[in-house]
Short mmCIF file of C-alpha atoms in Angstrom, two decimals:
data_model
loop_
_atom_site.label_atom_id
_atom_site.label_comp_id
_atom_site.label_asym_id
_atom_site.label_seq_id
_atom_site.Cartn_x
_atom_site.Cartn_y
_atom_site.Cartn_z
CA MET A 1 0.00 0.00 0.00
CA ASN A 2 1.29 3.46 -0.85
CA ASN A 3 1.18 6.52 1.36
CA VAL A 4 -1.44 8.26 -0.79
CA LYS A 5 -3.91 5.46 -0.01
CA ARG A 6 -2.92 5.47 3.65
CA LEU A 7 -3.60 9.18 3.89
CA GLN A 8 -7.03 8.77 2.27
CA ILE A 9 -7.88 5.98 4.72
CA LEU A 10 -6.86 8.09 7.71
CA GLU A 11 -8.77 11.12 6.44
CA ARG A 12 -11.94 9.06 6.02
CA LEU A 13 -11.62 7.49 9.46
CA ARG A 14 -11.09 10.94 10.99
CA ALA A 15 -14.05 12.43 9.14
CA ALA A 16 -16.30 9.64 10.41
CA ASN A 17 -15.03 9.87 14.00
CA PRO A 18 -13.12 13.11 14.70
CA HIS A 19 -12.56 12.50 18.43
CA PRO A 20 -12.20 8.77 19.07
CA THR A 21 -11.42 7.34 22.47
CA THR A 22 -11.37 4.05 24.32
CA GLU A 23 -14.62 2.23 25.07
CA LEU A 24 -13.34 1.42 28.55
CA ASN A 25 -15.01 3.54 31.23
CA TYR A 26 -12.63 5.54 33.43
CA SER A 27 -12.29 8.94 35.07
CA THR A 28 -8.63 8.96 36.18
CA PRO A 29 -5.34 7.59 34.80
CA PHE A 30 -5.39 4.98 37.58
CA GLU A 31 -8.89 3.78 36.66
CA LEU A 32 -7.77 3.54 33.03
CA LEU A 33 -4.66 1.56 33.99
CA ILE A 34 -6.68 -0.98 35.98
CA ALA A 35 -9.29 -1.27 33.22
CA VAL A 36 -6.62 -1.90 30.58
CA ILE A 37 -4.95 -4.57 32.74
CA LEU A 38 -8.35 -6.23 33.13
CA SER A 39 -9.09 -6.02 29.41
CA ALA A 40 -6.39 -8.49 28.34
CA GLN A 41 -8.21 -11.37 26.60
CA ALA A 42 -11.53 -9.88 27.74
CA THR A 43 -14.09 -7.57 26.16
CA ASP A 44 -14.41 -3.93 27.09
CA VAL A 45 -18.07 -4.59 27.89
CA SER A 46 -17.16 -7.22 30.50
CA VAL A 47 -14.51 -4.95 32.01
CA ASN A 48 -16.92 -2.03 32.25
CA LYS A 49 -19.47 -4.21 34.05
CA ALA A 50 -16.86 -5.18 36.63
CA THR A 51 -15.41 -1.70 37.16
CA GLU A 52 -18.92 -0.27 37.45
CA ARG A 53 -19.13 -2.23 40.70
CA LEU A 54 -15.49 -1.91 41.74
CA TYR A 55 -14.72 1.79 41.29
CA PRO A 56 -17.47 3.20 43.55
CA MET A 57 -15.95 1.05 46.32
CA ALA A 58 -12.26 1.30 45.45
CA ASN A 59 -10.67 3.44 42.74
CA THR A 60 -7.27 4.36 44.19
CA PRO A 61 -4.16 2.24 44.74
CA ALA A 62 -4.62 2.40 48.52
CA ALA A 63 -8.29 1.44 48.38
CA ILE A 64 -7.75 -1.52 46.04
CA LEU A 65 -4.73 -2.65 48.05
CA ALA A 66 -6.94 -2.62 51.15
CA LEU A 67 -9.35 -5.04 49.44
CA GLY A 68 -6.60 -7.63 49.16
CA VAL A 69 -6.40 -10.26 46.45
CA ASP A 70 -9.48 -12.17 47.58
CA GLY A 71 -11.55 -9.01 48.03
CA LEU A 72 -10.61 -7.78 44.56
CA LYS A 73 -11.47 -11.14 43.00
CA GLU A 74 -15.07 -10.76 44.13
CA TYR A 75 -15.41 -7.74 41.84
CA ILE A 76 -13.56 -9.09 38.81
CA LYS A 77 -14.38 -12.82 38.86
CA THR A 78 -16.59 -12.48 35.75
CA ILE A 79 -13.50 -11.53 33.71
CA GLY A 80 -11.16 -14.06 32.11
CA LEU A 81 -7.87 -14.75 33.90
CA TYR A 82 -9.17 -12.93 36.96
CA ASN A 83 -6.95 -14.82 39.40
CA ALA A 84 -3.72 -13.70 37.76
CA LYS A 85 -5.09 -10.23 37.12
CA ALA A 86 -6.05 -9.80 40.79
CA GLU A 87 -2.53 -10.76 41.88
CA ASN A 88 -0.95 -8.35 39.40
CA ILE A 89 -3.26 -5.48 40.26
CA ILE A 90 -2.58 -5.78 43.99
CA LYS A 91 1.18 -5.83 43.31
CA THR A 92 0.84 -2.86 40.96
CA CYS A 93 -1.08 -0.87 43.59
CA ALA A 94 1.63 -1.58 46.15
CA GLN A 95 4.32 -0.50 43.68
CA LEU A 96 2.49 2.70 42.76
CA LEU A 97 2.28 3.63 46.44
CA ALA A 98 5.88 2.70 47.19
CA ARG A 99 7.56 4.22 44.15
CA HIS A 100 5.21 6.81 42.63
CA ASN A 101 3.27 8.36 45.55
CA GLY A 102 0.15 6.54 44.40
CA GLU A 103 0.19 8.23 40.98
CA VAL A 104 0.34 6.57 37.57
CA PRO A 105 3.68 7.55 36.01
CA ALA A 106 3.69 9.17 32.57
CA ASP A 107 6.80 7.20 31.72
CA ARG A 108 7.08 4.08 29.57
CA ALA A 109 9.82 2.32 31.55
CA ALA A 110 8.05 2.95 34.86
CA LEU A 111 4.74 1.71 33.49
CA GLU A 112 6.22 -1.43 31.96
CA ALA A 113 7.88 -2.19 35.31
CA LEU A 114 4.43 -2.57 36.90
CA PRO A 115 3.14 -6.16 37.29
CA GLY A 116 0.67 -7.05 34.54
CA VAL A 117 1.68 -4.09 32.38
CA GLY A 118 3.33 -4.79 29.03
CA ARG A 119 4.09 -2.58 26.07
CA LYS A 120 0.51 -2.57 24.75
CA THR A 121 -0.98 -1.54 28.12
CA ALA A 122 1.68 1.14 28.57
CA ASN A 123 0.91 2.47 25.08
CA VAL A 124 -2.82 2.72 25.83
CA VAL A 125 -2.24 4.57 29.11
CA LEU A 126 0.35 6.93 27.64
CA ASN A 127 -1.89 7.69 24.68
CA THR A 128 -5.32 7.92 26.29
CA ALA A 129 -4.47 9.29 29.74
CA PHE A 130 -1.47 11.46 28.86
CA GLY A 131 -1.88 12.33 25.17
CA TRP A 132 1.26 10.64 23.87
CA PRO A 133 1.29 9.72 20.14
CA THR A 134 1.77 6.02 20.91
CA ILE A 135 0.11 3.20 18.97
CA ALA A 136 -1.07 0.19 20.97
CA VAL A 137 -1.43 -2.88 18.73
CA ASP A 138 -4.04 -5.38 19.88
CA THR A 139 -5.59 -8.27 17.94
CA HIS A 140 -8.00 -5.91 16.12
CA ILE A 141 -5.26 -3.56 14.97
CA PHE A 142 -3.00 -6.45 14.00
CA ARG A 143 -5.77 -7.95 11.88
CA VAL A 144 -6.88 -4.70 10.23
CA SER A 145 -3.33 -3.55 9.51
CA ASN A 146 -2.40 -6.83 7.82
CA ARG A 147 -5.72 -7.54 6.09
CA THR A 148 -6.03 -4.10 4.50
CA GLY A 149 -2.34 -3.89 3.67
CA PHE A 150 -2.05 -0.65 5.66
CA ALA A 151 0.84 -1.89 7.82
CA VAL A 152 1.90 -5.48 7.24
CA GLY A 153 3.91 -7.24 9.95
CA LYS A 154 4.46 -10.75 11.25
CA ASP A 155 3.79 -9.86 14.89
CA VAL A 156 2.39 -6.99 16.97
CA ASP A 157 5.79 -5.36 17.45
CA ALA A 158 6.44 -5.32 13.70
CA VAL A 159 3.01 -3.83 13.02
CA GLU A 160 3.53 -1.17 15.69
CA GLN A 161 6.87 -0.13 14.20
CA LYS A 162 5.38 -0.02 10.68
CA LEU A 163 2.45 2.10 11.87
CA LEU A 164 4.79 4.50 13.66
CA LYS A 165 6.72 4.81 10.41
CA VAL A 166 3.85 5.29 7.93
CA VAL A 167 1.24 7.22 9.95
CA PRO A 168 1.73 11.01 9.68
CA ALA A 169 2.19 12.88 12.96
CA GLU A 170 -1.24 14.56 12.82
CA PHE A 171 -2.97 11.16 12.98
CA LYS A 172 -0.75 9.33 15.48
CA LEU A 173 -2.72 10.28 18.59
CA ASP A 174 -5.98 8.81 17.28
CA VAL A 175 -5.04 6.08 14.83
CA HIS A 176 -5.07 3.17 17.27
CA HIS A 177 -8.62 4.07 18.38
CA TRP A 178 -9.82 4.23 14.76
CA LEU A 179 -8.25 0.90 13.88
CA ILE A 180 -9.56 -0.85 17.02
CA LEU A 181 -13.11 0.36 16.38
CA HIS A 182 -12.85 -0.55 12.70
CA GLY A 183 -11.72 -4.05 13.63
CA ARG A 184 -14.32 -4.43 16.35
CA TYR A 185 -17.35 -3.39 14.29
CA THR A 186 -16.54 -3.59 10.56
CA CYS A 187 -13.35 -5.50 9.74
CA VAL A 188 -14.33 -8.33 12.07
CA ALA A 189 -12.32 -11.53 12.36
CA ARG A 190 -14.43 -14.24 10.74
CA LYS A 191 -16.21 -12.39 7.95
CA PRO A 192 -15.39 -8.71 7.41
CA ARG A 193 -18.33 -6.44 6.57
CA CYS A 194 -16.75 -5.08 3.42
CA GLY A 195 -20.04 -3.97 1.87
CA SER A 196 -20.59 -1.47 4.68
CA CYS A 197 -16.93 -0.42 5.00
CA LEU A 198 -16.04 3.22 4.38
CA ILE A 199 -12.56 2.32 3.14
CA GLU A 200 -13.46 -0.72 1.02
CA ASP A 201 -12.25 0.83 -2.24
CA LEU A 202 -8.86 1.64 -0.67
CA CYS A 203 -8.39 -1.69 1.12
CA GLU A 204 -6.12 -4.28 -0.52
CA PHE A 205 -7.82 -7.36 0.96
CA LYS A 206 -8.40 -9.83 -1.89
CA ASP A 207 -11.36 -11.81 -0.52
CA LYS A 208 -13.87 -9.04 0.10
CA THR A 209 -17.44 -9.83 1.13
CA GLU A 210 -20.66 -8.09 0.15
CA ILE A 211 -22.02 -7.78 3.69
#
């Protein structure tokens, strides 16, 4: 795919959704961090249902730490991998209190040092909470980038680096939200809805559908 096509795709996605954001519910960087940790291999809908109960009771590192692992599990047990996530979240809360005065650091290395936080989670927090032009590559973005030809790569790291290279600066802040939403609702995994896709004529996928 050439950069002229890429620019047209980005312009159309921006026109359709000028101010995209995450579908996770949050009101502070800490709430966002916890929600993103919980969202690994889980839907945003399931995470929002859990945090809707959790955050009114505990939405700070100290408050969640006070719940303890077992107390936290009661709020998140409907989410996949909740046992491991509870352990990581409690450890993360302790680390935030011990090293960062209870605040979420706007620093990649510090974020990735937190239990349960990898590069993708750090990218989401840096982008959505702090306005960094980072690009978090999840399964949706990986699929859309490869299927359309927009940014082809063999793994998520390769796709991230390609996106960082080919996406112009003015689009970097929002592009991962556009691609996630496009993958979630239009360019879905099993049978993409090409017939209702606003970038179908620019996409280089060879097996397009009429849906």
